[in-house]
Amino acid sequence: MSASAARSRAQQQAIEQVETFSSHNYHPLPVVIESGSGAWLTDVDGNRYLDFLSAYSAVNFGHSNPELIAVATAQLSKLAITSRAVYSDTYGPFVEGLAKLCGKDMVLPANTGVEAVESALKLARKWGYEVKGVPEGLANIIVMEGNFHGRTISVISFSNDSDATDSYGPFTPGFVPVPYGDLDAIEAAMDEHTVAILVEPVQGEAGIIVPPDGFLTGIRELCDQHRVLMIADEIQSGLGRTGTTFYCEQAGVVPDLYLLGKALGGGVVPVSAVVGDAEVLETLRPGQHGSTFGGNPLAAAVGLAVVKLLETGEMQARSAELGAYLHQRLAEFIGNGVTEVRGVGLWAGVDIDPALGTGRAICERLLAKGVIAKDTHGQTIRLAPPLVITREELDLAITALAEVLVEARG
Ligand SMILES: *Cc1c(COP(=O)(O)O)cnc(C)c1O
């Protein structure tokens, strides 16, 4: 029986409502989720699914994580929003904790990931003009081809995904794209007006692309030589996903600015941040940048709880250990319906042999077997379960994928 035949009237109605009254800027899997716990999601009919998407890594610590929910509910019943026109008792501990987790001086808070990216671009330009001495209006920022940093006009201005850019011009100037992984191209693109290099330490939306050895350290060296800021967008790769707090750690580099989001909100609320040194963050004076909701008491309480959870190292260790196991098991599929597997930690991009169908078709088959995963760029399916997943749960999903690959071969 196909998943759609099994779908109840309740699910069908909910889906039709969305198709009628919501913009169609997403193509959701045909399932209506009602609740979540740990690595599991439950639909309105009571069917359970293993979540191998984790809301694009916003739910690294599991659905309804008890510690995070306890902090969030306690804070919610006390104080949720003030704006930063006043101080709150949760904001201070949050920024101190997050700055220390990152080994940096200061935090600039925001809500969504793309706001952290935008904030960093503004900071880099301001630092370039006021500290480095680049003539006003001439700053450029080097970006990577295949990047994904969000959806605002300025951020899509340097996307080379036509779905993200078509019909949205005119675009923001000042960005210089180079191929991901190509240090020579970066060096050739740099000039005296370069203020920053913006890089995903692992490219997420592009299909979980881990850069070649020496790439990130090479960027660090170029930045040091030319007095340029290295901005690491760890919004998806950070906070335990790759087996360490930041992927930069594994590459042996410290960027000037970390961009964080997604999992920083603990799967509860949107929380994002730019974390960096005083030389950069202190260029902002009152009124020069801000966000009504950024750093609100609820977000700060949850963000601090996330920092504390990461301080123990347990989540990172789980991701490293179970991730090694996941990659070992996925390697078995290469040549059997899978052409390539990439990734690190509990994060994998699995390229499906086109003879078996699209990534989307494989994800629909996985859904019917109780596993939620999402395709990206046609043939790739991304696997990113919550880091609280167990080895037994991983095995369930791997068995489901094995069955799906056999069935799709026909
Ligand atoms: C998701 C993502 C963003 C954008 O985050 P939003 O919260 O969707 O705005 C930026 N950078 C990277 C690397 C991401 O994965």
Short mmCIF file of C-alpha atoms and ligand atoms in Angstrom, two decimals:
data_model
loop_
_atom_site.label_atom_id
_atom_site.label_comp_id
_atom_site.label_asym_id
_atom_site.label_seq_id
_atom_site.Cartn_x
_atom_site.Cartn_y
_atom_site.Cartn_z
CA MET A 1 0.00 0.00 0.00
CA SER A 2 1.38 3.39 -0.90
CA ALA A 3 1.78 6.15 1.64
CA SER A 4 -0.87 8.24 -0.07
CA ALA A 5 -3.45 5.44 -0.05
CA ALA A 6 -2.86 5.05 3.68
CA ARG A 7 -3.26 8.76 4.38
CA SER A 8 -6.35 9.54 6.41
CA ARG A 9 -9.01 12.10 5.61
CA ALA A 10 -7.56 14.30 8.40
CA GLN A 11 -4.15 14.41 6.74
CA GLN A 12 -5.67 14.94 3.30
CA GLN A 13 -7.65 17.92 4.59
CA ALA A 14 -4.68 19.51 6.31
CA ILE A 15 -2.62 19.15 3.15
CA GLU A 16 -5.38 20.63 0.96
CA GLN A 17 -5.69 23.59 3.33
CA VAL A 18 -2.00 24.33 2.99
CA GLU A 19 -2.09 23.89 -0.78
CA THR A 20 -5.00 26.36 -0.94
CA PHE A 21 -4.06 29.02 1.58
CA SER A 22 -0.27 28.92 1.88
CA SER A 23 2.24 30.20 -0.60
CA HIS A 24 3.84 27.28 -2.41
CA ASN A 25 7.44 28.19 -1.68
CA TYR A 26 8.08 24.71 -0.26
CA HIS A 27 7.28 21.23 -1.60
CA PRO A 28 6.56 19.34 1.63
CA LEU A 29 6.52 15.59 1.95
CA PRO A 30 2.88 14.40 2.12
CA VAL A 31 2.66 13.91 5.88
CA VAL A 32 1.02 16.00 8.61
CA ILE A 33 3.06 15.97 11.81
CA GLU A 34 1.45 16.48 15.18
CA SER A 35 4.15 15.82 17.74
CA GLY A 36 7.82 15.01 18.19
CA SER A 37 10.04 13.42 20.80
CA GLY A 38 13.77 12.80 20.48
CA ALA A 39 14.44 11.47 16.99
CA TRP A 40 10.78 10.63 16.36
CA LEU A 41 7.88 12.49 14.75
CA THR A 42 4.25 11.39 14.97
CA ASP A 43 1.59 12.27 12.41
CA VAL A 44 -2.06 13.09 13.09
CA ASP A 45 -2.99 9.43 12.57
CA GLY A 46 -0.47 8.21 15.13
CA ASN A 47 2.10 6.89 12.60
CA ARG A 48 5.70 7.36 13.78
CA TYR A 49 8.67 8.44 11.68
CA LEU A 50 12.36 8.73 12.36
CA ASP A 51 13.36 12.31 11.65
CA PHE A 52 16.43 12.33 9.41
CA LEU A 53 16.10 16.01 8.56
CA SER A 54 15.93 17.64 12.03
CA ALA A 55 14.39 20.77 10.49
CA TYR A 56 17.60 21.35 8.53
CA SER A 57 19.61 20.93 11.77
CA ALA A 58 17.49 23.29 13.86
CA VAL A 59 16.61 20.27 16.02
CA ASN A 60 20.10 18.88 16.70
CA PHE A 61 19.24 18.09 20.33
CA GLY A 62 16.02 16.23 19.57
CA HIS A 63 12.36 17.16 19.52
CA SER A 64 10.97 18.21 22.91
CA ASN A 65 14.40 17.94 24.50
CA PRO A 66 13.43 17.78 28.22
CA GLU A 67 16.14 20.17 29.48
CA LEU A 68 15.45 22.75 26.81
CA ILE A 69 11.68 22.51 27.15
CA ALA A 70 11.93 22.94 30.93
CA VAL A 71 14.02 26.10 30.51
CA ALA A 72 11.76 27.45 27.77
CA THR A 73 8.49 26.86 29.63
CA ALA A 74 9.84 28.35 32.87
CA GLN A 75 11.05 31.42 31.00
CA LEU A 76 7.86 31.70 28.96
CA SER A 77 5.72 31.94 32.07
CA LYS A 78 8.02 34.62 33.52
CA LEU A 79 9.11 36.93 30.72
CA ALA A 80 9.36 36.39 26.97
CA ILE A 81 10.01 39.66 25.11
CA THR A 82 11.38 43.01 26.23
CA SER A 83 13.41 44.29 23.27
CA ARG A 84 16.91 45.45 24.12
CA ALA A 85 15.69 48.85 25.21
CA VAL A 86 16.20 47.39 28.71
CA TYR A 87 18.51 44.70 30.11
CA SER A 88 17.08 41.27 30.94
CA ASP A 89 18.43 38.76 33.44
CA THR A 90 18.86 36.05 30.77
CA TYR A 91 20.65 38.04 28.07
CA GLY A 92 23.89 38.64 30.00
CA PRO A 93 24.49 34.98 30.90
CA PHE A 94 23.65 33.97 27.33
CA VAL A 95 26.13 36.28 25.62
CA GLU A 96 28.87 35.49 28.15
CA GLY A 97 28.28 31.74 27.74
CA LEU A 98 28.14 31.87 23.96
CA ALA A 99 31.19 34.12 23.61
CA LYS A 100 33.18 31.73 25.83
CA LEU A 101 31.94 28.65 24.00
CA CYS A 102 33.29 30.24 20.82
CA GLY A 103 36.48 31.53 22.44
CA LYS A 104 35.52 35.02 21.30
CA ASP A 105 34.92 38.41 22.94
CA MET A 106 31.39 39.38 21.97
CA VAL A 107 28.01 38.35 20.57
CA LEU A 108 25.62 40.20 18.26
CA PRO A 109 22.24 38.46 18.54
CA ALA A 110 19.56 38.03 15.89
CA ASN A 111 16.78 35.55 15.19
CA THR A 112 17.11 33.70 11.90
CA GLY A 113 20.26 32.51 10.21
CA VAL A 114 20.09 34.92 7.32
CA GLU A 115 19.95 37.85 9.74
CA ALA A 116 23.23 36.67 11.26
CA VAL A 117 24.70 36.53 7.74
CA GLU A 118 23.42 40.03 6.89
CA SER A 119 24.72 41.33 10.21
CA ALA A 120 28.16 39.87 9.52
CA LEU A 121 28.27 41.42 6.04
CA LYS A 122 27.47 44.81 7.56
CA LEU A 123 30.05 44.32 10.31
CA ALA A 124 32.71 43.29 7.79
CA ARG A 125 32.08 46.38 5.65
CA LYS A 126 32.02 48.69 8.67
CA TRP A 127 35.25 47.16 10.02
CA GLY A 128 36.75 47.48 6.54
CA TYR A 129 35.99 51.20 6.32
CA GLU A 130 36.57 52.21 9.93
CA VAL A 131 39.42 49.91 11.00
CA LYS A 132 41.15 48.59 7.89
CA GLY A 133 40.81 51.90 6.05
CA VAL A 134 39.14 50.79 2.80
CA PRO A 135 37.69 53.84 0.96
CA GLU A 136 33.95 54.19 1.64
CA GLY A 137 31.77 52.27 -0.81
CA LEU A 138 34.55 50.11 -2.28
CA ALA A 139 34.62 47.08 0.03
CA ASN A 140 34.33 43.63 -1.51
CA ILE A 141 33.63 40.28 0.11
CA ILE A 142 34.74 36.97 -1.39
CA VAL A 143 32.07 34.24 -1.42
CA MET A 144 32.00 30.62 -2.60
CA GLU A 145 30.16 29.21 -5.58
CA GLY A 146 27.46 26.75 -4.52
CA ASN A 147 26.93 28.67 -1.29
CA PHE A 148 23.73 28.83 0.69
CA HIS A 149 23.53 31.60 3.27
CA GLY A 150 19.79 32.40 3.25
CA ARG A 151 17.18 34.25 1.24
CA THR A 152 17.36 38.04 1.60
CA ILE A 153 18.07 40.19 -1.45
CA SER A 154 21.69 40.84 -0.45
CA VAL A 155 22.37 37.22 0.41
CA ILE A 156 20.86 35.84 -2.81
CA SER A 157 22.85 38.49 -4.67
CA PHE A 158 25.82 36.11 -4.42
CA SER A 159 23.96 32.83 -4.90
CA ASN A 160 24.54 30.94 -8.13
CA ASP A 161 21.38 28.84 -7.76
CA SER A 162 18.96 30.19 -10.38
CA ASP A 163 15.92 29.10 -8.32
CA ALA A 164 17.15 31.42 -5.59
CA THR A 165 17.89 34.38 -7.86
CA ASP A 166 15.62 34.37 -10.94
CA SER A 167 13.26 37.37 -11.09
CA TYR A 168 14.64 38.97 -7.93
CA GLY A 169 17.10 41.51 -9.30
CA PRO A 170 18.54 44.10 -9.13
CA PHE A 171 21.09 42.66 -6.74
CA THR A 172 23.46 44.03 -4.13
CA PRO A 173 26.98 44.60 -5.47
CA GLY A 174 30.24 43.99 -3.65
CA PHE A 175 30.55 40.20 -3.71
CA VAL A 176 33.13 38.19 -5.63
CA PRO A 177 32.35 34.48 -6.16
CA VAL A 178 35.12 31.86 -6.45
CA PRO A 179 34.92 28.06 -6.76
CA TYR A 180 34.58 26.29 -3.37
CA GLY A 181 37.83 24.56 -2.47
CA ASP A 182 40.03 26.65 -4.78
CA LEU A 183 42.60 28.63 -2.77
CA ASP A 184 44.36 29.94 -5.87
CA ALA A 185 41.10 31.44 -7.10
CA ILE A 186 40.58 33.12 -3.73
CA GLU A 187 44.07 34.59 -3.76
CA ALA A 188 43.58 35.85 -7.32
CA ALA A 189 40.25 37.45 -6.37
CA MET A 190 41.64 39.36 -3.39
CA ASP A 191 42.58 43.00 -3.67
CA GLU A 192 43.22 45.88 -1.30
CA HIS A 193 39.48 46.44 -0.92
CA THR A 194 38.69 42.90 0.22
CA VAL A 195 37.28 42.99 3.75
CA ALA A 196 36.11 39.41 4.26
CA ILE A 197 35.91 35.87 2.96
CA LEU A 198 32.56 34.24 3.70
CA VAL A 199 32.61 30.44 3.73
CA GLU A 200 30.51 27.50 4.86
CA PRO A 201 33.08 25.20 6.53
CA VAL A 202 31.01 22.36 5.03
CA GLN A 203 28.55 23.36 2.28
CA GLY A 204 25.16 22.13 3.49
CA GLU A 205 22.48 22.89 0.92
CA ALA A 206 24.96 22.21 -1.89
CA GLY A 207 24.87 18.55 -0.85
CA ILE A 208 27.08 18.24 2.26
CA ILE A 209 30.34 19.14 0.54
CA VAL A 210 33.36 18.74 2.82
CA PRO A 211 36.20 20.94 1.54
CA PRO A 212 39.59 19.50 0.59
CA ASP A 213 42.25 19.28 3.32
CA GLY A 214 44.04 22.56 3.82
CA PHE A 215 41.26 24.69 2.32
CA LEU A 216 40.06 26.31 5.53
CA THR A 217 43.58 26.71 6.93
CA GLY A 218 44.58 28.22 3.59
CA ILE A 219 41.76 30.76 3.87
CA ARG A 220 42.92 31.59 7.38
CA GLU A 221 46.46 32.21 6.13
CA LEU A 222 45.28 34.40 3.25
CA CYS A 223 43.10 36.39 5.63
CA ASP A 224 46.03 36.91 8.00
CA GLN A 225 48.38 37.93 5.18
CA HIS A 226 45.96 40.46 3.65
CA ARG A 227 44.20 41.65 6.83
CA VAL A 228 40.83 40.23 5.81
CA LEU A 229 38.13 38.77 8.06
CA MET A 230 37.39 35.06 7.84
CA ILE A 231 33.65 34.57 8.34
CA ALA A 232 32.60 30.97 8.98
CA ASP A 233 28.90 30.32 8.41
CA GLU A 234 28.45 27.45 10.88
CA ILE A 235 24.66 27.88 10.92
CA GLN A 236 24.18 24.31 9.69
CA SER A 237 27.62 22.75 10.29
CA GLY A 238 27.96 24.04 13.85
CA LEU A 239 26.77 23.09 17.32
CA GLY A 240 27.65 19.42 17.24
CA ARG A 241 26.40 18.39 13.80
CA THR A 242 29.82 17.33 12.50
CA GLY A 243 31.13 15.75 15.74
CA THR A 244 32.71 18.90 17.19
CA THR A 245 31.17 22.17 18.36
CA PHE A 246 32.27 23.80 15.10
CA TYR A 247 33.56 22.15 11.94
CA CYS A 248 36.36 24.76 11.96
CA GLU A 249 37.80 22.93 14.98
CA GLN A 250 38.33 19.76 12.96
CA ALA A 251 40.00 21.79 10.23
CA GLY A 252 42.24 23.42 12.85
CA VAL A 253 41.15 27.01 12.20
CA VAL A 254 39.59 29.82 14.18
CA PRO A 255 37.59 32.26 12.04
CA ASP A 256 37.21 35.93 12.93
CA LEU A 257 33.44 35.64 12.97
CA TYR A 258 31.27 32.61 13.63
CA LEU A 259 27.72 32.72 12.28
CA LEU A 260 25.33 30.58 14.29
CA GLY A 261 21.63 29.87 14.03
CA LYS A 262 19.41 26.83 13.55
CA ALA A 263 20.37 24.58 16.53
CA LEU A 264 21.21 27.63 18.67
CA GLY A 265 17.45 27.90 19.26
CA GLY A 266 17.34 24.38 20.68
CA GLY A 267 14.54 23.38 18.31
CA VAL A 268 12.30 25.69 20.33
CA VAL A 269 12.64 29.28 19.07
CA PRO A 270 14.66 31.01 16.34
CA VAL A 271 17.98 32.23 17.77
CA SER A 272 20.99 33.34 15.74
CA ALA A 273 24.18 35.23 16.42
CA VAL A 274 27.41 36.64 15.09
CA VAL A 275 30.22 35.85 17.51
CA GLY A 276 33.60 37.51 17.15
CA ASP A 277 36.31 39.73 18.50
CA ALA A 278 35.85 43.20 19.94
CA GLU A 279 37.83 44.80 17.11
CA VAL A 280 34.97 43.92 14.76
CA LEU A 281 31.90 43.94 16.98
CA GLU A 282 32.81 47.19 18.69
CA THR A 283 32.43 49.08 15.42
CA LEU A 284 28.66 49.07 16.15
CA ARG A 285 27.35 51.98 18.19
CA PRO A 286 23.76 52.37 19.50
CA GLY A 287 21.28 52.80 16.67
CA GLN A 288 23.59 51.55 13.92
CA HIS A 289 22.17 48.02 13.74
CA GLY A 290 19.52 46.08 15.63
CA SER A 291 16.62 43.69 15.85
CA THR A 292 13.43 44.00 17.89
CA PHE A 293 13.43 40.32 18.81
CA GLY A 294 17.18 39.67 18.77
CA GLY A 295 18.45 38.50 22.16
CA ASN A 296 14.98 38.47 23.73
CA PRO A 297 14.66 36.91 27.20
CA LEU A 298 13.11 33.67 25.92
CA ALA A 299 15.67 33.27 23.12
CA ALA A 300 18.50 34.07 25.53
CA ALA A 301 17.31 31.53 28.11
CA VAL A 302 17.04 28.80 25.47
CA GLY A 303 20.32 29.82 23.84
CA LEU A 304 22.11 29.63 27.20
CA ALA A 305 20.62 26.17 27.80
CA VAL A 306 22.00 25.12 24.40
CA VAL A 307 25.43 26.49 25.32
CA LYS A 308 25.36 24.52 28.60
CA LEU A 309 24.31 21.38 26.76
CA LEU A 310 27.26 21.77 24.40
CA GLU A 311 29.72 22.48 27.23
CA THR A 312 29.61 18.85 28.34
CA GLY A 313 30.76 17.64 24.91
CA GLU A 314 28.31 14.73 25.02
CA MET A 315 26.36 15.74 21.91
CA GLN A 316 29.52 16.30 19.90
CA ALA A 317 30.87 12.89 20.99
CA ARG A 318 27.61 11.15 20.02
CA SER A 319 27.71 12.82 16.63
CA ALA A 320 31.34 11.80 16.05
CA GLU A 321 30.85 8.19 17.14
CA LEU A 322 27.44 7.51 15.60
CA GLY A 323 28.44 9.54 12.56
CA ALA A 324 31.42 7.27 11.93
CA TYR A 325 29.05 4.31 12.16
CA LEU A 326 26.50 5.95 9.83
CA HIS A 327 29.16 6.66 7.20
CA GLN A 328 30.55 3.12 7.47
CA ARG A 329 27.05 1.70 6.86
CA LEU A 330 26.25 4.14 4.03
CA ALA A 331 29.50 3.23 2.25
CA GLU A 332 28.00 -0.26 1.74
CA PHE A 333 25.44 1.25 -0.64
CA ILE A 334 27.96 2.76 -3.06
CA GLY A 335 27.54 0.91 -6.34
CA ASN A 336 24.16 -0.43 -5.16
CA GLY A 337 21.88 2.42 -6.09
CA VAL A 338 24.12 5.07 -4.57
CA THR A 339 26.87 6.78 -6.55
CA GLU A 340 28.55 8.79 -3.79
CA VAL A 341 28.30 9.54 -0.07
CA ARG A 342 29.78 12.66 1.50
CA GLY A 343 29.74 14.21 4.94
CA VAL A 344 31.06 14.16 8.45
CA GLY A 345 29.48 13.32 11.80
CA LEU A 346 25.75 12.66 11.76
CA TRP A 347 25.45 14.48 8.47
CA ALA A 348 25.50 12.80 5.08
CA GLY A 349 24.75 13.66 1.47
CA VAL A 350 23.80 10.51 -0.40
CA ASP A 351 23.75 10.71 -4.20
CA ILE A 352 21.12 8.40 -5.68
CA ASP A 353 21.82 6.67 -8.98
CA PRO A 354 19.48 8.41 -11.47
CA ALA A 355 18.42 4.94 -12.75
CA LEU A 356 16.54 4.52 -9.44
CA GLY A 357 14.66 7.82 -9.66
CA THR A 358 15.07 11.29 -8.20
CA GLY A 359 16.09 12.11 -4.65
CA ARG A 360 12.52 13.22 -4.11
CA ALA A 361 11.14 9.83 -5.24
CA ILE A 362 13.50 8.05 -2.85
CA CYS A 363 12.43 10.36 0.00
CA GLU A 364 8.76 9.55 -0.71
CA ARG A 365 9.58 5.85 -0.54
CA LEU A 366 11.47 6.41 2.72
CA LEU A 367 8.46 8.24 4.13
CA ALA A 368 6.28 5.21 3.42
CA LYS A 369 8.76 3.18 5.50
CA GLY A 370 8.71 5.64 8.39
CA VAL A 371 11.80 7.73 7.69
CA ILE A 372 11.68 11.45 6.96
CA ALA A 373 14.54 12.74 4.82
CA LYS A 374 14.72 15.53 2.26
CA ASP A 375 16.32 15.77 -1.14
CA THR A 376 18.51 18.60 -2.33
CA HIS A 377 19.64 19.38 -5.89
CA GLY A 378 17.82 16.56 -7.66
CA GLN A 379 19.75 13.38 -6.88
CA THR A 380 21.07 14.01 -3.38
CA ILE A 381 19.28 13.06 -0.20
CA ARG A 382 20.56 14.58 2.97
CA LEU A 383 20.60 12.64 6.23
CA ALA A 384 20.88 14.67 9.43
CA PRO A 385 19.13 12.99 12.36
CA PRO A 386 18.94 14.63 15.78
CA LEU A 387 22.19 13.96 17.66
CA VAL A 388 20.21 12.20 20.41
CA ILE A 389 19.43 9.34 18.03
CA THR A 390 20.51 5.85 19.15
CA ARG A 391 22.48 3.29 17.16
CA GLU A 392 19.35 1.07 17.01
CA GLU A 393 17.34 3.94 15.53
CA LEU A 394 20.10 4.57 12.99
CA ASP A 395 19.94 0.88 12.06
CA LEU A 396 16.17 1.12 11.51
CA ALA A 397 16.63 3.95 9.03
CA ILE A 398 19.57 2.27 7.27
CA THR A 399 17.49 -0.89 6.85
CA ALA A 400 14.65 1.22 5.42
CA LEU A 401 17.07 2.86 2.97
CA ALA A 402 18.43 -0.55 1.92
CA GLU A 403 14.88 -1.77 1.22
CA VAL A 404 14.01 1.39 -0.67
CA LEU A 405 17.09 1.07 -2.89
CA VAL A 406 16.15 -2.54 -3.73
CA GLU A 407 12.50 -1.65 -4.45
CA ALA A 408 13.44 1.38 -6.56
CA ARG A 409 15.71 -0.79 -8.69
CA GLY A 410 12.48 -2.73 -9.50
C1 LIG B 1 19.92 27.57 6.87
C2 LIG B 1 21.14 28.32 6.62
C3 LIG B 1 21.14 29.73 6.62
C4 LIG B 1 19.89 30.55 6.75
O1 LIG B 1 19.19 30.33 7.94
P1 LIG B 1 17.66 30.80 8.07
O2 LIG B 1 17.36 30.60 9.53
O3 LIG B 1 16.85 29.92 7.18
O4 LIG B 1 17.60 32.21 7.66
C5 LIG B 1 22.35 30.37 6.42
N1 LIG B 1 23.48 29.68 6.25
C6 LIG B 1 23.52 28.33 6.24
C7 LIG B 1 24.83 27.62 6.05
C8 LIG B 1 22.35 27.60 6.41
O5 LIG B 1 22.37 26.28 6.36
#
